[in-house]
PDB file of C-alpha atoms in Angstrom:
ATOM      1  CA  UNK V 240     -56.205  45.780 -55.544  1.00  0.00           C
ATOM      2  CA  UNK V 241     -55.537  49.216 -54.771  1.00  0.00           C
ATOM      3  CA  UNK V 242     -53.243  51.506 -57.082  1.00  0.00           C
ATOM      4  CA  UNK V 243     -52.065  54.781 -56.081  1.00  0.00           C
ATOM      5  CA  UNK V 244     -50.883  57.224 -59.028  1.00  0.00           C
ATOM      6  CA  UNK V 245     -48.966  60.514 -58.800  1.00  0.00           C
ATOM      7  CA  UNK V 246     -48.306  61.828 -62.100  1.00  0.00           C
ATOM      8  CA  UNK V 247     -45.749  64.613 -61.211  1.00  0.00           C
ATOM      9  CA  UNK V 248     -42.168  62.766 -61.040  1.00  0.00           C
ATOM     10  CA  UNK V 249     -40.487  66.039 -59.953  1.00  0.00           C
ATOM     11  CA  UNK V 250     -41.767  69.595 -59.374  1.00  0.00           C
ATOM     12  CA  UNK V 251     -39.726  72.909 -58.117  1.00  0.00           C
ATOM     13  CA  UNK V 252     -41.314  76.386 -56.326  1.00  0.00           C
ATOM     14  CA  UNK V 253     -39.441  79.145 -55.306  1.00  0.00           C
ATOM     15  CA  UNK V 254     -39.074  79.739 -51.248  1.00  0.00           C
ATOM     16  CA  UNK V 255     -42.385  81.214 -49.341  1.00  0.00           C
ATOM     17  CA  UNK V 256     -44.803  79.961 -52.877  1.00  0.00           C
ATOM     18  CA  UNK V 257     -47.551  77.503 -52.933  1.00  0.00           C
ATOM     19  CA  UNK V 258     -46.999  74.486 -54.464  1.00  0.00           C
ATOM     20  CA  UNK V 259     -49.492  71.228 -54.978  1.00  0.00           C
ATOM     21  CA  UNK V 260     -48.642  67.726 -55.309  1.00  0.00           C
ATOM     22  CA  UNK V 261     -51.413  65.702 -57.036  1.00  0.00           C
ATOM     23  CA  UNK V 262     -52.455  62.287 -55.713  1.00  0.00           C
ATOM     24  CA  UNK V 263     -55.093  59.754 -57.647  1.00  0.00           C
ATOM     25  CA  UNK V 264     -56.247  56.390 -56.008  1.00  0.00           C
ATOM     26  CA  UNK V 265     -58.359  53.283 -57.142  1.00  0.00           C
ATOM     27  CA  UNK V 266     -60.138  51.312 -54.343  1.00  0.00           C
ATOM     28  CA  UNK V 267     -63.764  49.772 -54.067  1.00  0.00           C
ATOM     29  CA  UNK V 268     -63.550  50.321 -50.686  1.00  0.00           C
ATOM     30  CA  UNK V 269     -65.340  52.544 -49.052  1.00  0.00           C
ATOM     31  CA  UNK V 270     -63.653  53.435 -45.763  1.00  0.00           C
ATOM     32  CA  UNK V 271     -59.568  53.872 -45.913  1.00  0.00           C
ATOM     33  CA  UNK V 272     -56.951  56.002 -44.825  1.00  0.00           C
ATOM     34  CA  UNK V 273     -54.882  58.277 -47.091  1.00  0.00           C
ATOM     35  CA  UNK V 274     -51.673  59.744 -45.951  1.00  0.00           C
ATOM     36  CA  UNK V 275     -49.069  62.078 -47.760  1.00  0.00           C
ATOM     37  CA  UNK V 276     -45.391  61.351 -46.583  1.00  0.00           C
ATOM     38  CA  UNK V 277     -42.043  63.311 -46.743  1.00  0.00           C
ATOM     39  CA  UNK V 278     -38.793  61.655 -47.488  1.00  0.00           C
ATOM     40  CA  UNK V 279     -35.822  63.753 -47.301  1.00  0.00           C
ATOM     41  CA  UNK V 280     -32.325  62.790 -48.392  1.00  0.00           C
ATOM     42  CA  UNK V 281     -31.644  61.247 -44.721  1.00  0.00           C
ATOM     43  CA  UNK V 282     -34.727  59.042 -46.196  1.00  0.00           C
ATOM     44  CA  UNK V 283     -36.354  58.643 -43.031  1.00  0.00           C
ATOM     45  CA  UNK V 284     -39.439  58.655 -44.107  1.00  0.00           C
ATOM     46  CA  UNK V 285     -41.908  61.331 -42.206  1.00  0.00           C
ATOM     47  CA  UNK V 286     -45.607  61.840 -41.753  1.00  0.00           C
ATOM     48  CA  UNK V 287     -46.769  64.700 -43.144  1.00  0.00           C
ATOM     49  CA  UNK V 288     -50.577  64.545 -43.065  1.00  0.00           C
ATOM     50  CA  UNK V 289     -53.192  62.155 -42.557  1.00  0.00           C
ATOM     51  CA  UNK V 290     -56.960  62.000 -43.810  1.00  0.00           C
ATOM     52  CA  UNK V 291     -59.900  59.272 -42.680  1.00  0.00           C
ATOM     53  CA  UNK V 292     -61.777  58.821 -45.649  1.00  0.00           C
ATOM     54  CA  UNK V 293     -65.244  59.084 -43.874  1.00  0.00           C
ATOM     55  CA  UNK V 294     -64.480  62.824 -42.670  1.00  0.00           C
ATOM     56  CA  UNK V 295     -65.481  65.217 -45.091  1.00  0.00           C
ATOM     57  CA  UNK V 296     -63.479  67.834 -43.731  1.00  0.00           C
ATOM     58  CA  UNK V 297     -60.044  68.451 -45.075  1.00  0.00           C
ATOM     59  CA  UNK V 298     -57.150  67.367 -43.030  1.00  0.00           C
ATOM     60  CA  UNK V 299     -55.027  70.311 -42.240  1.00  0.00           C
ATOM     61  CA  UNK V 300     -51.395  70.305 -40.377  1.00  0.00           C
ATOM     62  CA  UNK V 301     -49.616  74.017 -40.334  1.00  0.00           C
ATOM     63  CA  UNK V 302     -48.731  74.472 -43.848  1.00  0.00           C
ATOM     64  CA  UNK V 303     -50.003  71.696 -45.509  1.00  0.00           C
ATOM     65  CA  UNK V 304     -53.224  70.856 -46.133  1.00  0.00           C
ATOM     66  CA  UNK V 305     -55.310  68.697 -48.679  1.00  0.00           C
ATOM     67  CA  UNK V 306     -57.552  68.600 -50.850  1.00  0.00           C
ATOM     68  CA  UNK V 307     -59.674  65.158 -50.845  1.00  0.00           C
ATOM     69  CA  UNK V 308     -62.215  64.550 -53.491  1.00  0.00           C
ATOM     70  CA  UNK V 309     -63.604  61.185 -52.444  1.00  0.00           C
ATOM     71  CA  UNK V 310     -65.884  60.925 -55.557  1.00  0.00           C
ATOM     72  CA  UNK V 311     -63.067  61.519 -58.075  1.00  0.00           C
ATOM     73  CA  UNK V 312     -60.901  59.532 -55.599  1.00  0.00           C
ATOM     74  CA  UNK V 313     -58.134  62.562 -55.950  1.00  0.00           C
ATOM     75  CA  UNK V 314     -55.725  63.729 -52.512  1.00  0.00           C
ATOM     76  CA  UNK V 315     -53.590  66.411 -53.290  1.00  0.00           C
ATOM     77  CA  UNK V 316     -51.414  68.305 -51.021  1.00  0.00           C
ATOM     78  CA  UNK V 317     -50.839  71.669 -50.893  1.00  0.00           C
ATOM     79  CA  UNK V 318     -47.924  73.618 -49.696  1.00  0.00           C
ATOM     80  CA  UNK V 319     -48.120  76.766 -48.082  1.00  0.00           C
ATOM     81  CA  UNK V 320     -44.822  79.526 -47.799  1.00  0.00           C
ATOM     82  CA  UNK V 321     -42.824  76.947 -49.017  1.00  0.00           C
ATOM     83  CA  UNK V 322     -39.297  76.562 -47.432  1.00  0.00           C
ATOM     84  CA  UNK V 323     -36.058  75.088 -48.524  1.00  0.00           C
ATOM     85  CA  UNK V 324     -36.588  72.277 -45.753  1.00  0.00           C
ATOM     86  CA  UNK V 325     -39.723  70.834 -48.040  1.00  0.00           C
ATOM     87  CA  UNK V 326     -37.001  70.027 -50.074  1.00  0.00           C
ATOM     88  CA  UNK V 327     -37.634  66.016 -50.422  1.00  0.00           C
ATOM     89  CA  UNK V 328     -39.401  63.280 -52.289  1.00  0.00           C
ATOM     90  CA  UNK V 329     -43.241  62.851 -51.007  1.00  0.00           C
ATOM     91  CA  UNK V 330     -45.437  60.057 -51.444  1.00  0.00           C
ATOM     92  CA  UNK V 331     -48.741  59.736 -51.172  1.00  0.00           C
ATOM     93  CA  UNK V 332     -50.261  56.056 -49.671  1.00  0.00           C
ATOM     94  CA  UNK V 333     -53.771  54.860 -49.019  1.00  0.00           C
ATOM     95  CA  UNK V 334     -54.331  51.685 -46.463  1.00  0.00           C
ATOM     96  CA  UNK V 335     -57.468  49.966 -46.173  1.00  0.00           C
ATOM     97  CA  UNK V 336     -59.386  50.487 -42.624  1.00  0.00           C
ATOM     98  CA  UNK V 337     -59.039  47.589 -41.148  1.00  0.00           C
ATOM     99  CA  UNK V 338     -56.311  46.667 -38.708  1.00  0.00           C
ATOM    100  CA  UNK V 339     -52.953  45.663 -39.773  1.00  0.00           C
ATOM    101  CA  UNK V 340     -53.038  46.833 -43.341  1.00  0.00           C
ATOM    102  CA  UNK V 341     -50.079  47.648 -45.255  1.00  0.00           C
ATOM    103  CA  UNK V 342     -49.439  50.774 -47.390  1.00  0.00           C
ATOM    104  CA  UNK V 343     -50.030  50.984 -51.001  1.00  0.00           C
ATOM    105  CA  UNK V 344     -47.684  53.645 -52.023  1.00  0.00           C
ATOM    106  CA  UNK V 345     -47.503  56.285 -54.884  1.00  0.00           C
ATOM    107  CA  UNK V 346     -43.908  56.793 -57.057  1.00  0.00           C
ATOM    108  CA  UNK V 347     -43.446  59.941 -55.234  1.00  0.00           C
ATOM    109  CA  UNK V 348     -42.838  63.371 -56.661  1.00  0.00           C
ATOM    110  CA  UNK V 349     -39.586  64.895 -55.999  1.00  0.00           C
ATOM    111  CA  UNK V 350     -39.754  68.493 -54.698  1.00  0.00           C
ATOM    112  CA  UNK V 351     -37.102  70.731 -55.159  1.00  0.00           C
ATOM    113  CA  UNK V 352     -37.811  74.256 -53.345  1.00  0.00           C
ATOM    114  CA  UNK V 353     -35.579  76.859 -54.900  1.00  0.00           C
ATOM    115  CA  UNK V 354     -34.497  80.054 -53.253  1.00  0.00           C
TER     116      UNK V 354
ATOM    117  CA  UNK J 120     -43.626  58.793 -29.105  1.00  0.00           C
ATOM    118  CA  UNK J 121     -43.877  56.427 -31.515  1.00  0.00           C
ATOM    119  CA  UNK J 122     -40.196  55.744 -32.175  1.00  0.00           C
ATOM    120  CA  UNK J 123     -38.799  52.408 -34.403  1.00  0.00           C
ATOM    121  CA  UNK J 124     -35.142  52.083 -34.781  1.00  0.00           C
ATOM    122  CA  UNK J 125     -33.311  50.058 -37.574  1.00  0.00           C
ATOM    123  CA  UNK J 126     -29.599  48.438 -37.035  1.00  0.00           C
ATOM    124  CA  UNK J 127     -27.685  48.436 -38.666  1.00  0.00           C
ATOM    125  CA  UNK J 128     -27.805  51.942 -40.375  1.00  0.00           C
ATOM    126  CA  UNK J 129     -25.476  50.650 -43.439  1.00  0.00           C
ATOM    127  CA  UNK J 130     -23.522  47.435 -43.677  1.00  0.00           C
ATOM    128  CA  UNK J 131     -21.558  46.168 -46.462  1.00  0.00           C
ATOM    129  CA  UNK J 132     -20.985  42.439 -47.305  1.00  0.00           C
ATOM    130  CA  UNK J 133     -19.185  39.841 -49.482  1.00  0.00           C
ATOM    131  CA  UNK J 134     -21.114  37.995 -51.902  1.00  0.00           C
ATOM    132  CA  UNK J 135     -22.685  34.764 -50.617  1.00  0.00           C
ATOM    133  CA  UNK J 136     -22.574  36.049 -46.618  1.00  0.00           C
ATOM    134  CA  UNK J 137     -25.733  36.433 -44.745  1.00  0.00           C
ATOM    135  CA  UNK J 138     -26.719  39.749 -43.137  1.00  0.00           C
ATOM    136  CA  UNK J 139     -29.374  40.605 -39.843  1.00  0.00           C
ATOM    137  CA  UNK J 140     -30.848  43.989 -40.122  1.00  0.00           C
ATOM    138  CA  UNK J 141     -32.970  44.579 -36.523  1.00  0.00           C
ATOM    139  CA  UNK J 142     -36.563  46.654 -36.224  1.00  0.00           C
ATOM    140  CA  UNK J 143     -37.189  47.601 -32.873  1.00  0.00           C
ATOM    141  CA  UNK J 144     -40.514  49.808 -32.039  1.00  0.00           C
ATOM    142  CA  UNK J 145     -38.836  51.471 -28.784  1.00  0.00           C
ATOM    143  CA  UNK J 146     -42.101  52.438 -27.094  1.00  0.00           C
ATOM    144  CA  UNK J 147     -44.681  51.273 -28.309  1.00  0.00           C
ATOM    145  CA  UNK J 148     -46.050  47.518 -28.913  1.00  0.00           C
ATOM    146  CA  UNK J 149     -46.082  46.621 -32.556  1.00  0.00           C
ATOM    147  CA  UNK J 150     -48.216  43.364 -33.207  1.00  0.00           C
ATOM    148  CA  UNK J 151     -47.440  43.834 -37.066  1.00  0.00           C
ATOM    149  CA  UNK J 152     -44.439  45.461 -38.503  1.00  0.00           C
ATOM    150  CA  UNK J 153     -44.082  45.757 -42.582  1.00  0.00           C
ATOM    151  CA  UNK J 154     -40.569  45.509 -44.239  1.00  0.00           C
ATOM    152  CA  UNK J 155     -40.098  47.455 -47.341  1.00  0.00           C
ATOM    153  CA  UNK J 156     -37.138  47.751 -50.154  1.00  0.00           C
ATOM    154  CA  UNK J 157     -36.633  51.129 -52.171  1.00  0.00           C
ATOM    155  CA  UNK J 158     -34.779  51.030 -54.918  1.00  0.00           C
ATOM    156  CA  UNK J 159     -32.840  54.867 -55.775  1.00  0.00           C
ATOM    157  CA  UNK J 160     -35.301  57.204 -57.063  1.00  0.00           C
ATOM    158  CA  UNK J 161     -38.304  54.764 -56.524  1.00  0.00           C
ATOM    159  CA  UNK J 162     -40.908  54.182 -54.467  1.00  0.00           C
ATOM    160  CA  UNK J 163     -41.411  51.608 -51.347  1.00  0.00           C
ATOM    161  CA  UNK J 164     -42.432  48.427 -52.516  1.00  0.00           C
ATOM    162  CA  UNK J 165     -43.921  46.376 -49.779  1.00  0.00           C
ATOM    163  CA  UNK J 166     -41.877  43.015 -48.827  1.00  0.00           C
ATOM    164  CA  UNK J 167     -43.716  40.784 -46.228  1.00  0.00           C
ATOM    165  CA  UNK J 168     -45.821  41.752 -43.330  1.00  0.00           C
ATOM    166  CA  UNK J 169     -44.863  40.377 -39.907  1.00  0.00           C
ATOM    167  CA  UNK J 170     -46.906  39.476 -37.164  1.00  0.00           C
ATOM    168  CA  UNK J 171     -45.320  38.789 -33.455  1.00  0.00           C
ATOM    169  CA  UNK J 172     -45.524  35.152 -32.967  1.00  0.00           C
ATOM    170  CA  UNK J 173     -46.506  33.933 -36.310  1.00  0.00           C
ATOM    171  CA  UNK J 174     -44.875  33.417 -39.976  1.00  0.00           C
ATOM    172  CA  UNK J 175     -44.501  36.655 -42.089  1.00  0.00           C
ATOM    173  CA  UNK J 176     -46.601  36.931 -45.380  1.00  0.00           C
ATOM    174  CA  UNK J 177     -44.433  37.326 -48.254  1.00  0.00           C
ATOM    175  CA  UNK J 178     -45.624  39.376 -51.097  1.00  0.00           C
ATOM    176  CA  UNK J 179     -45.773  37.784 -54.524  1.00  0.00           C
ATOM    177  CA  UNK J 180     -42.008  37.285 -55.930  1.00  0.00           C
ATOM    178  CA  UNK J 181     -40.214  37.970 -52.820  1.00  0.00           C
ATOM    179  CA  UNK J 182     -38.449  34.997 -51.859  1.00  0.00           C
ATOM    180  CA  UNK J 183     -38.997  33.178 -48.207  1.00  0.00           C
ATOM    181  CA  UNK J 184     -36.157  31.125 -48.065  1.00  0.00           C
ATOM    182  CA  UNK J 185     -33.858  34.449 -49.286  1.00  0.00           C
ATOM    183  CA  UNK J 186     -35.280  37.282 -47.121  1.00  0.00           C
ATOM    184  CA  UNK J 187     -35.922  35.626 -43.492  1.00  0.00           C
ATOM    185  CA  UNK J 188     -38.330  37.717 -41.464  1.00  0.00           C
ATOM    186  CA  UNK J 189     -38.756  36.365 -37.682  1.00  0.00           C
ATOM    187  CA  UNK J 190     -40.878  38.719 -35.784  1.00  0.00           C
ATOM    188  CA  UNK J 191     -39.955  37.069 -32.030  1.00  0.00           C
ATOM    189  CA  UNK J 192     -41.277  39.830 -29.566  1.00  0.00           C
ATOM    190  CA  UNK J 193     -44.107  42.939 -29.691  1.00  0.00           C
ATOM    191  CA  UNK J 194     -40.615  45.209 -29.856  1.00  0.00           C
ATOM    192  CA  UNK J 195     -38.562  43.790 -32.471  1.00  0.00           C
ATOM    193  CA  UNK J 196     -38.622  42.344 -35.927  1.00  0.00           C
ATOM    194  CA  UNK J 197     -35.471  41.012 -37.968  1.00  0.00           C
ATOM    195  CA  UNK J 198     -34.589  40.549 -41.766  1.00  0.00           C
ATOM    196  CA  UNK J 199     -31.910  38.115 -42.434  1.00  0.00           C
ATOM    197  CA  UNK J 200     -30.956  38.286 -45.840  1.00  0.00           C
ATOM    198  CA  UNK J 201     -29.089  34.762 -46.835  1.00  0.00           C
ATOM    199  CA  UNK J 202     -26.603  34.308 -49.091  1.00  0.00           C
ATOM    200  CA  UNK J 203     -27.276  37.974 -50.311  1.00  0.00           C
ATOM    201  CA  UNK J 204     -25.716  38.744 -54.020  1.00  0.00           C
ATOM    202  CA  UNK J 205     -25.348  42.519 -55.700  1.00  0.00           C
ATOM    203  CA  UNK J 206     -28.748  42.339 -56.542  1.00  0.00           C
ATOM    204  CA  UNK J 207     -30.123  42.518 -53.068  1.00  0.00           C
ATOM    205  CA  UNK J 208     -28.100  45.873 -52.646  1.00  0.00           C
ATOM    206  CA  UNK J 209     -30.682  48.291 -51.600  1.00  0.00           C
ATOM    207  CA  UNK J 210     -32.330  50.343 -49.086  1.00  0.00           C
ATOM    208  CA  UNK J 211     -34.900  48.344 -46.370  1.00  0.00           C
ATOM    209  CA  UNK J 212     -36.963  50.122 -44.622  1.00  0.00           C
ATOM    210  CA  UNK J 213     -39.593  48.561 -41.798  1.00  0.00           C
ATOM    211  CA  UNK J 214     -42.383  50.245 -40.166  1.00  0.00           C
ATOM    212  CA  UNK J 215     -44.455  49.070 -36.972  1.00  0.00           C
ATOM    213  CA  UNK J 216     -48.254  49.482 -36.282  1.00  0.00           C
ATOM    214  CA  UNK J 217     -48.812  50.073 -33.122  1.00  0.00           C
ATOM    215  CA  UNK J 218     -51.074  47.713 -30.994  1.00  0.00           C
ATOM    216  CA  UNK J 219     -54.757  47.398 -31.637  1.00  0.00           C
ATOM    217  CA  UNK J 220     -56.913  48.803 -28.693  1.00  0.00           C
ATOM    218  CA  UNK J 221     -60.088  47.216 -29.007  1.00  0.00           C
ATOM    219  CA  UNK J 222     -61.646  49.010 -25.910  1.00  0.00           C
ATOM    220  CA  UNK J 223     -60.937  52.590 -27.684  1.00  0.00           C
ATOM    221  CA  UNK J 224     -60.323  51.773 -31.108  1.00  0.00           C
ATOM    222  CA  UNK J 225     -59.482  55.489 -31.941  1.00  0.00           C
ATOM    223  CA  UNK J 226     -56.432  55.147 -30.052  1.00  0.00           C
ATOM    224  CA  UNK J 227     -55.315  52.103 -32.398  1.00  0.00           C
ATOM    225  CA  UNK J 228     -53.066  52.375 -35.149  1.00  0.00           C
ATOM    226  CA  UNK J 229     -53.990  54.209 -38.218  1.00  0.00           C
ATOM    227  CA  UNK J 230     -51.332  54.856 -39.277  1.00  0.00           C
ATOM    228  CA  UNK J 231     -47.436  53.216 -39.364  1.00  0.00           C
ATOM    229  CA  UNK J 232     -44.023  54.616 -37.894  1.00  0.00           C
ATOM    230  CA  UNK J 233     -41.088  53.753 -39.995  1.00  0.00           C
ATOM    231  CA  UNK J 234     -37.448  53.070 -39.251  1.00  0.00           C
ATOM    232  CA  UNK J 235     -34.625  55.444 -40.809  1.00  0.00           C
ATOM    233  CA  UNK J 236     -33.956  52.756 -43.137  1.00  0.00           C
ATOM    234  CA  UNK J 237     -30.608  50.277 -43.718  1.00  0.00           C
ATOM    235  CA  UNK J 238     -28.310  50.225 -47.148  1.00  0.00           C
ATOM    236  CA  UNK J 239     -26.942  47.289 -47.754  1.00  0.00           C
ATOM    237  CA  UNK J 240     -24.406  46.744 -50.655  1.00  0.00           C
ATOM    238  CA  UNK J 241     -23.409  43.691 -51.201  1.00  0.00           C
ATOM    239  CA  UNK J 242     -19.784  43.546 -52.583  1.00  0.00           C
TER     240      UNK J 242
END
């Protein structure tokens, strides 16, 4: 089964900083998805950035961007010029390739970005 | 695109009543939508997957016979919660994958698109 771990329960960064979220995984598989997503307080729960484990390249979207270490099985996200609308709680989920997979979700960090 | 609505938003009930929450993927055709329960301050935990036209797998200790999943139509998927007690106060969320293209599989799902999500306190 696969286990997704993020060890920072809350973190804070003052407006227009860089912040990272760390993200570990265990899988034996070799071909998965990872995914980081945003939940503000409306708690609809939003996409942030996605990464196919077989591309080497590191997903970026705007200000965020990862850093995937497929080796030490490690996804963190990094925020760029961090804005008071980051403020939420993000987790971080891996699904298996194949078709119709659920989630496996992290216990989320909570972000707080202060101004 | 990509859309999936949840209805109700919040509803409150007595003890012992039965309650429908709705999952509707509003354009796009979900062949398997996933509901999920988050307690405050904790992560999704994963309750049953449903699959249009066939029974919903239940994920160790969730009951069948309590949470009711029928998934009748590619567009919608509902959660009937029976007889629902204080306990089952929470927050369910679903999410839909969107239909598998086996001609171009890189336009298949890879990802899912959840619903905003329905409190239910049970009184």
């Amino acid at each position: 089964a696969q286990t997704v771990t993020q060890s920072q329960p809350e973190m804070s960064v003052q407006e227009a900083e860089t912040v990272t979220l760390s993200c570990t995984y265990d899988t034996s598989e070799n071909n998965y998805y990872l995914f980081w997503y945003k939940q503000p307080p409306s708690r609809q729960m939003i996409l942030v950035i996605r990464q196919e484990a077989y591309k080497q390249q590191n997903a970026t979207e705007n200000r965020f961007s990862v850093n995937f270490q497929k080796a030490a099985k490690s996804f963190s996200l990094k925020i760029s010029d961090s804005q008071l609308g980051d403020t939420a709680m993000y987790f971080c989920a891996f699904m298996k390739l194949n078709y119709g997979q659920n989630f496996v979700f992290g216990p989320g960090t909570r972000l707080s970005v202060l101004p | 695109g990509a859309v999936v609505s949840q209805h109700p938003s919040r509803v409150i009930c007595k003890s012992g009543t039965s309650v429908k929450i709705e999952c509707r993927s509003l354009d796009f055709q979900a062949t398997t939508m996933f509901w999920y329960r988050q307690f405050p301050k904790q992560s999704l935990m994963l309750m049953a997957t449903s699959n249009e036209g066939s029974k919903a797998t239940y994920e160790q200790g969730v009951e069948k016979d309590k949470f009711l999943i029928n998934h009748a139509s590619l567009t919608l998927s509902t959660l009937t919660v029976t007889s629902a007690h204080p306990e089952d106060s929470s927050f369910y969320i679903c999410s839909a994958a969107r239909d598998f293209n086996f001609l171009r599989p890189a336009f298949s799902t890879d990802t899912q698109y959840f619903g905003p999500g329905t409190r239910l306190t049970v009184l």
